[in-house]
Amino acid sequence: MAIYTCLDMIADCRANRPAGWSYLVGNYVPVMRLVLSHYYPDRKADRELLDQVLKALHDPLAALFAHPGAGTEREFVTALRQAVLAAVEKESANQTSAGALDLETMTAALEEFTATERQFVWLESMAYTAEQTAALMNLEASTVENARNRAEELLRSRMDHWKRGLIAETGRILGRLAAAARTEECLPARAFLDTLDGRITWIRKKDCEFHMMSCWHCIDHFCRIREADHALRVARPLGEDEAMPYRLALGLPEEKQPFWKKMFAP
Ligand SMILES: [Zn+2]
């Protein structure tokens, strides 16, 4: 029997079939919870918020399902993360602060940084500690810390209003700026997925790194793919009882045993 995949789910959600929404609840509510607990730890237990986010996504025309690059599960999860954060930010006051860090300042200060070092810094803007970043990138935490300390020094020397922790504090603004800074030359998600999966030639890897040296959009995209890769490794599907309240919130028909579990039943 064929395995039901994320792609099947996207097709079913586009066609507004309950099978797609059921799979989304069972498999991706845990991912949405991870996103919330990382970016908004004070709201991680907020059922109402999660219901609101789910309802916003419960739309066959939601951008999430029209995403042309949503060809793989990790790409879908990067888009899901954006949708969750957008839903939270829609209801909270817009954070803007004068004199905050911007991409131009980062570009000028971190000119000598490699593509990898830029990701160390960018993952700080995504609220990942040096230890968490080291785990995401399969490296030593001290390597991450050294690069972050250098970045702090370089930024401090260029800014009038520097303070420790500014990168993490300005993270969501930087994230929005980077997401909007896409260019014609930007790399497809496939390039990042192939890098993570070790399916990239040395020459192509060099080309990608060369582009990332001048593009925060692609640094951000790669970091979000890394985040999705990690989230999918740690998230566990919901049990039937856990999924029930979310299914009710979406008005899905009752289901004794989710059909994708039936497929795997012995
Ligand atoms: Zn780019």
Tab-separated table of C-alpha atoms and ligand atoms in Angstrom:
chain	number	residue	atom	x	y	z
A	1	MET	CA	0.000	0.000	0.000
A	2	ALA	CA	1.253	3.442	-0.879
A	3	ILE	CA	2.446	5.611	1.991
A	4	TYR	CA	0.472	8.800	2.569
A	5	THR	CA	2.920	11.690	2.393
A	6	CYS	CA	3.013	15.401	3.062
A	7	LEU	CA	2.457	15.931	-0.678
A	8	ASP	CA	-0.748	13.866	-0.537
A	9	MET	CA	-1.817	15.953	2.432
A	10	ILE	CA	-1.223	19.199	0.523
A	11	ALA	CA	-3.296	17.866	-2.404
A	12	ASP	CA	-6.108	16.777	-0.038
A	13	CYS	CA	-6.092	20.106	1.819
A	14	ARG	CA	-6.268	21.975	-1.477
A	15	ALA	CA	-9.282	19.839	-2.377
A	16	ASN	CA	-10.684	20.391	1.148
A	17	ARG	CA	-10.830	16.652	1.896
A	18	PRO	CA	-10.933	15.695	5.622
A	19	ALA	CA	-8.069	13.223	5.119
A	20	GLY	CA	-5.674	16.114	4.512
A	21	TRP	CA	-6.816	18.109	7.542
A	22	SER	CA	-6.698	15.024	9.779
A	23	TYR	CA	-3.138	14.320	8.752
A	24	LEU	CA	-2.221	17.973	9.316
A	25	VAL	CA	-3.613	17.870	12.861
A	26	GLY	CA	-1.964	14.573	13.764
A	27	ASN	CA	1.442	15.259	12.291
A	28	TYR	CA	1.945	19.011	12.241
A	29	VAL	CA	0.243	20.322	15.400
A	30	PRO	CA	3.306	18.932	17.260
A	31	VAL	CA	5.544	20.961	14.930
A	32	MET	CA	3.400	24.061	15.480
A	33	ARG	CA	3.737	23.540	19.235
A	34	LEU	CA	7.523	23.357	18.867
A	35	VAL	CA	7.528	26.625	16.913
A	36	LEU	CA	5.363	28.317	19.547
A	37	SER	CA	7.389	27.024	22.491
A	38	HIS	CA	10.634	28.201	20.888
A	39	TYR	CA	9.547	31.677	19.732
A	40	TYR	CA	6.797	32.424	22.237
A	41	PRO	CA	7.549	30.263	25.294
A	42	ASP	CA	4.947	32.127	27.361
A	43	ARG	CA	2.245	31.058	24.878
A	44	LYS	CA	3.234	27.472	24.307
A	45	ALA	CA	0.348	26.106	26.355
A	46	ASP	CA	-2.155	28.520	24.801
A	47	ARG	CA	-4.744	26.189	23.275
A	48	GLU	CA	-6.843	29.110	22.064
A	49	LEU	CA	-3.920	30.502	20.082
A	50	LEU	CA	-3.199	27.144	18.495
A	51	ASP	CA	-6.882	26.790	17.589
A	52	GLN	CA	-6.805	30.239	15.995
A	53	VAL	CA	-3.701	29.374	13.986
A	54	LEU	CA	-5.229	26.064	12.882
A	55	LYS	CA	-8.459	27.762	11.846
A	56	ALA	CA	-6.494	30.334	9.836
A	57	LEU	CA	-4.775	27.466	8.039
A	58	HIS	CA	-8.017	25.531	7.570
A	59	ASP	CA	-8.541	27.024	4.154
A	60	PRO	CA	-7.869	25.208	0.874
A	61	LEU	CA	-6.698	28.543	-0.514
A	62	ALA	CA	-4.275	29.265	2.359
A	63	ALA	CA	-0.925	30.411	1.016
A	64	LEU	CA	0.667	27.476	2.781
A	65	PHE	CA	-0.869	25.034	0.294
A	66	ALA	CA	-0.311	27.226	-2.739
A	67	HIS	CA	3.369	27.539	-1.945
A	68	PRO	CA	5.016	26.516	-5.202
A	69	GLY	CA	8.043	25.118	-3.388
A	70	ALA	CA	6.013	23.013	-0.979
A	71	GLY	CA	7.264	19.887	-2.687
A	72	THR	CA	8.822	18.295	0.336
A	73	GLU	CA	7.959	17.950	3.961
A	74	ARG	CA	10.803	20.173	5.127
A	75	GLU	CA	9.774	22.931	2.714
A	76	PHE	CA	6.204	22.614	3.949
A	77	VAL	CA	7.381	22.933	7.560
A	78	THR	CA	9.413	26.087	6.811
A	79	ALA	CA	6.232	27.600	5.319
A	80	LEU	CA	4.147	26.335	8.258
A	81	ARG	CA	6.560	28.020	10.686
A	82	GLN	CA	6.109	31.329	8.835
A	83	ALA	CA	2.334	30.936	8.945
A	84	VAL	CA	2.340	30.210	12.697
A	85	LEU	CA	4.544	33.202	13.495
A	86	ALA	CA	2.516	35.476	11.192
A	87	ALA	CA	-0.673	34.434	12.993
A	88	VAL	CA	0.819	35.218	16.411
A	89	GLU	CA	2.238	38.544	15.264
A	90	LYS	CA	-1.033	39.568	13.679
A	91	GLU	CA	-2.632	39.639	17.102
A	92	SER	CA	0.289	41.205	18.992
A	93	ALA	CA	1.420	44.799	18.577
A	94	ASN	CA	3.863	45.392	15.736
A	95	GLN	CA	7.347	45.468	17.149
A	96	THR	CA	9.368	48.258	15.634
A	97	SER	CA	12.145	50.085	17.350
A	98	ALA	CA	14.071	53.044	16.036
A	99	GLY	CA	17.791	52.549	15.633
A	100	ALA	CA	17.389	48.768	15.679
A	101	LEU	CA	19.722	46.518	13.795
A	102	ASP	CA	19.071	46.183	10.041
A	103	LEU	CA	20.398	43.975	7.248
A	104	GLU	CA	22.620	46.701	5.772
A	105	THR	CA	24.475	47.105	9.073
A	106	MET	CA	24.872	43.332	9.339
A	107	THR	CA	26.191	43.146	5.767
A	108	ALA	CA	28.764	45.894	6.331
A	109	ALA	CA	29.930	44.660	9.742
A	110	LEU	CA	30.135	40.966	8.895
A	111	GLU	CA	31.779	41.370	5.484
A	112	GLU	CA	34.534	38.865	6.275
A	113	PHE	CA	32.185	36.188	7.660
A	114	THR	CA	31.837	32.874	5.819
A	115	ALA	CA	28.438	31.443	4.836
A	116	THR	CA	28.621	29.105	7.849
A	117	GLU	CA	29.545	31.870	10.303
A	118	ARG	CA	26.641	33.951	8.977
A	119	GLN	CA	24.319	31.088	9.879
A	120	PHE	CA	25.741	31.039	13.432
A	121	VAL	CA	24.810	34.706	13.743
A	122	TRP	CA	21.465	34.301	11.986
A	123	LEU	CA	20.406	31.422	14.209
A	124	GLU	CA	20.991	33.771	17.148
A	125	SER	CA	18.404	36.094	15.565
A	126	MET	CA	16.124	33.021	15.521
A	127	ALA	CA	16.582	32.704	19.306
A	128	TYR	CA	18.855	29.655	19.216
A	129	THR	CA	21.539	29.526	21.895
A	130	ALA	CA	25.083	28.541	20.965
A	131	GLU	CA	24.389	24.996	22.245
A	132	GLN	CA	21.145	24.682	20.266
A	133	THR	CA	22.847	26.102	17.160
A	134	ALA	CA	25.694	23.622	17.555
A	135	ALA	CA	23.119	20.810	17.691
A	136	LEU	CA	21.282	22.129	14.609
A	137	MET	CA	24.532	22.419	12.637
A	138	ASN	CA	26.349	19.421	14.036
A	139	LEU	CA	29.292	21.438	15.359
A	140	GLU	CA	30.958	22.429	18.609
A	141	ALA	CA	29.233	25.142	20.666
A	142	SER	CA	32.578	26.912	21.193
A	143	THR	CA	32.922	27.418	17.411
A	144	VAL	CA	29.507	29.071	17.374
A	145	GLU	CA	30.310	31.209	20.412
A	146	ASN	CA	33.608	32.449	18.958
A	147	ALA	CA	31.926	33.617	15.758
A	148	ARG	CA	29.091	35.256	17.714
A	149	ASN	CA	31.539	37.125	19.938
A	150	ARG	CA	33.389	38.398	16.873
A	151	ALA	CA	30.105	39.483	15.322
A	152	GLU	CA	29.138	41.361	18.502
A	153	GLU	CA	32.438	43.256	18.505
A	154	LEU	CA	32.129	44.172	14.827
A	155	LEU	CA	28.542	45.350	15.201
A	156	ARG	CA	29.267	47.267	18.386
A	157	SER	CA	32.037	49.233	16.656
A	158	ARG	CA	29.583	50.353	13.962
A	159	MET	CA	26.478	51.123	15.953
A	160	ASP	CA	25.602	54.003	18.248
A	161	HIS	CA	23.038	52.037	20.205
A	162	TRP	CA	24.623	48.640	20.506
A	163	LYS	CA	23.746	46.409	23.410
A	164	ARG	CA	24.311	42.747	24.145
A	165	GLY	CA	21.534	40.522	22.922
A	166	LEU	CA	20.426	42.997	20.233
A	167	ILE	CA	20.582	40.348	17.486
A	168	ALA	CA	18.156	38.047	19.279
A	169	GLU	CA	15.974	40.979	20.319
A	170	THR	CA	15.701	42.259	16.737
A	171	GLY	CA	15.311	38.730	15.384
A	172	ARG	CA	11.705	38.824	14.196
A	173	ILE	CA	12.245	42.155	12.405
A	174	LEU	CA	15.420	40.844	10.729
A	175	GLY	CA	13.518	37.700	9.760
A	176	ARG	CA	10.800	39.715	8.031
A	177	LEU	CA	13.357	41.900	6.249
A	178	ALA	CA	15.284	38.840	5.032
A	179	ALA	CA	12.122	37.051	3.881
A	180	ALA	CA	11.231	40.097	1.777
A	181	ALA	CA	14.750	40.441	0.293
A	182	ARG	CA	14.435	37.643	-2.273
A	183	THR	CA	16.313	38.175	-5.562
A	184	GLU	CA	16.295	36.498	-8.991
A	185	GLU	CA	19.567	34.775	-8.112
A	186	CYS	CA	18.316	33.293	-4.850
A	187	LEU	CA	18.836	29.598	-4.268
A	188	PRO	CA	15.973	27.094	-4.436
A	189	ALA	CA	15.125	25.098	-1.292
A	190	ARG	CA	16.493	22.061	-3.118
A	191	ALA	CA	20.045	23.461	-2.805
A	192	PHE	CA	19.762	23.588	0.999
A	193	LEU	CA	18.071	20.188	1.247
A	194	ASP	CA	20.800	18.623	-0.908
A	195	THR	CA	23.472	20.231	1.290
A	196	LEU	CA	21.863	18.810	4.442
A	197	ASP	CA	21.486	15.393	2.840
A	198	GLY	CA	25.079	15.376	1.534
A	199	ARG	CA	23.901	15.208	-2.083
A	200	ILE	CA	25.761	18.260	-3.343
A	201	THR	CA	28.958	18.470	-5.386
A	202	TRP	CA	31.875	20.505	-4.109
A	203	ILE	CA	31.567	23.001	-6.989
A	204	ARG	CA	27.839	23.527	-6.469
A	205	LYS	CA	28.375	23.911	-2.724
A	206	LYS	CA	30.991	26.618	-3.379
A	207	ASP	CA	28.571	28.437	-5.717
A	208	CYS	CA	25.839	28.324	-3.069
A	209	GLU	CA	28.198	29.602	-0.368
A	210	PHE	CA	29.348	32.404	-2.651
A	211	HIS	CA	25.757	33.544	-3.126
A	212	MET	CA	24.995	33.299	0.616
A	213	MET	CA	27.945	35.618	1.373
A	214	SER	CA	25.866	38.446	-0.064
A	215	CYS	CA	22.312	37.304	0.641
A	216	TRP	CA	20.563	37.291	4.009
A	217	HIS	CA	17.413	35.964	2.347
A	218	CYS	CA	19.198	32.696	1.548
A	219	ILE	CA	20.959	32.563	4.934
A	220	ASP	CA	17.524	32.898	6.556
A	221	HIS	CA	15.992	30.313	4.215
A	222	PHE	CA	18.783	27.805	4.918
A	223	CYS	CA	18.481	28.348	8.676
A	224	ARG	CA	14.706	27.774	8.487
A	225	ILE	CA	15.299	24.561	6.517
A	226	ARG	CA	17.738	23.444	9.235
A	227	GLU	CA	15.120	24.292	11.847
A	228	ALA	CA	12.443	22.305	9.960
A	229	ASP	CA	14.806	19.360	9.550
A	230	HIS	CA	15.409	19.319	13.282
A	231	ALA	CA	11.735	19.828	14.204
A	232	LEU	CA	10.707	16.853	12.075
A	233	ARG	CA	13.299	14.700	13.786
A	234	VAL	CA	12.018	15.516	17.289
A	235	ALA	CA	8.249	16.032	16.801
A	236	ARG	CA	6.045	12.997	17.535
A	237	PRO	CA	2.564	12.632	15.979
A	238	LEU	CA	-0.376	13.285	18.299
A	239	GLY	CA	-2.197	10.382	19.865
A	240	GLU	CA	-5.913	10.070	19.082
A	241	ASP	CA	-7.008	11.638	22.378
A	242	GLU	CA	-4.596	14.528	21.960
A	243	ALA	CA	-5.724	15.151	18.374
A	244	MET	CA	-9.439	15.108	19.230
A	245	PRO	CA	-9.842	18.719	20.502
A	246	TYR	CA	-8.051	20.074	17.431
A	247	ARG	CA	-10.160	17.918	15.142
A	248	LEU	CA	-13.288	19.232	16.848
A	249	ALA	CA	-12.063	22.813	16.476
A	250	LEU	CA	-11.832	22.248	12.714
A	251	GLY	CA	-15.183	20.460	12.579
A	252	LEU	CA	-13.624	17.273	11.216
A	253	PRO	CA	-15.696	14.089	11.207
A	254	GLU	CA	-15.059	11.692	14.074
A	255	GLU	CA	-12.562	9.030	13.336
A	256	LYS	CA	-11.905	6.033	15.532
A	257	GLN	CA	-8.505	5.327	14.067
A	258	PRO	CA	-6.740	7.744	11.727
A	259	PHE	CA	-6.648	6.287	8.232
A	260	TRP	CA	-2.870	6.690	7.895
A	261	LYS	CA	-2.447	4.480	10.951
A	262	LYS	CA	-4.776	1.902	9.441
A	263	MET	CA	-2.463	1.754	6.458
A	264	PHE	CA	0.388	0.640	8.655
A	265	ALA	CA	-1.656	-1.651	10.873
A	266	PRO	CA	-0.382	-5.235	10.731
B	1	ZN	ZN	19.651	34.690	-2.051
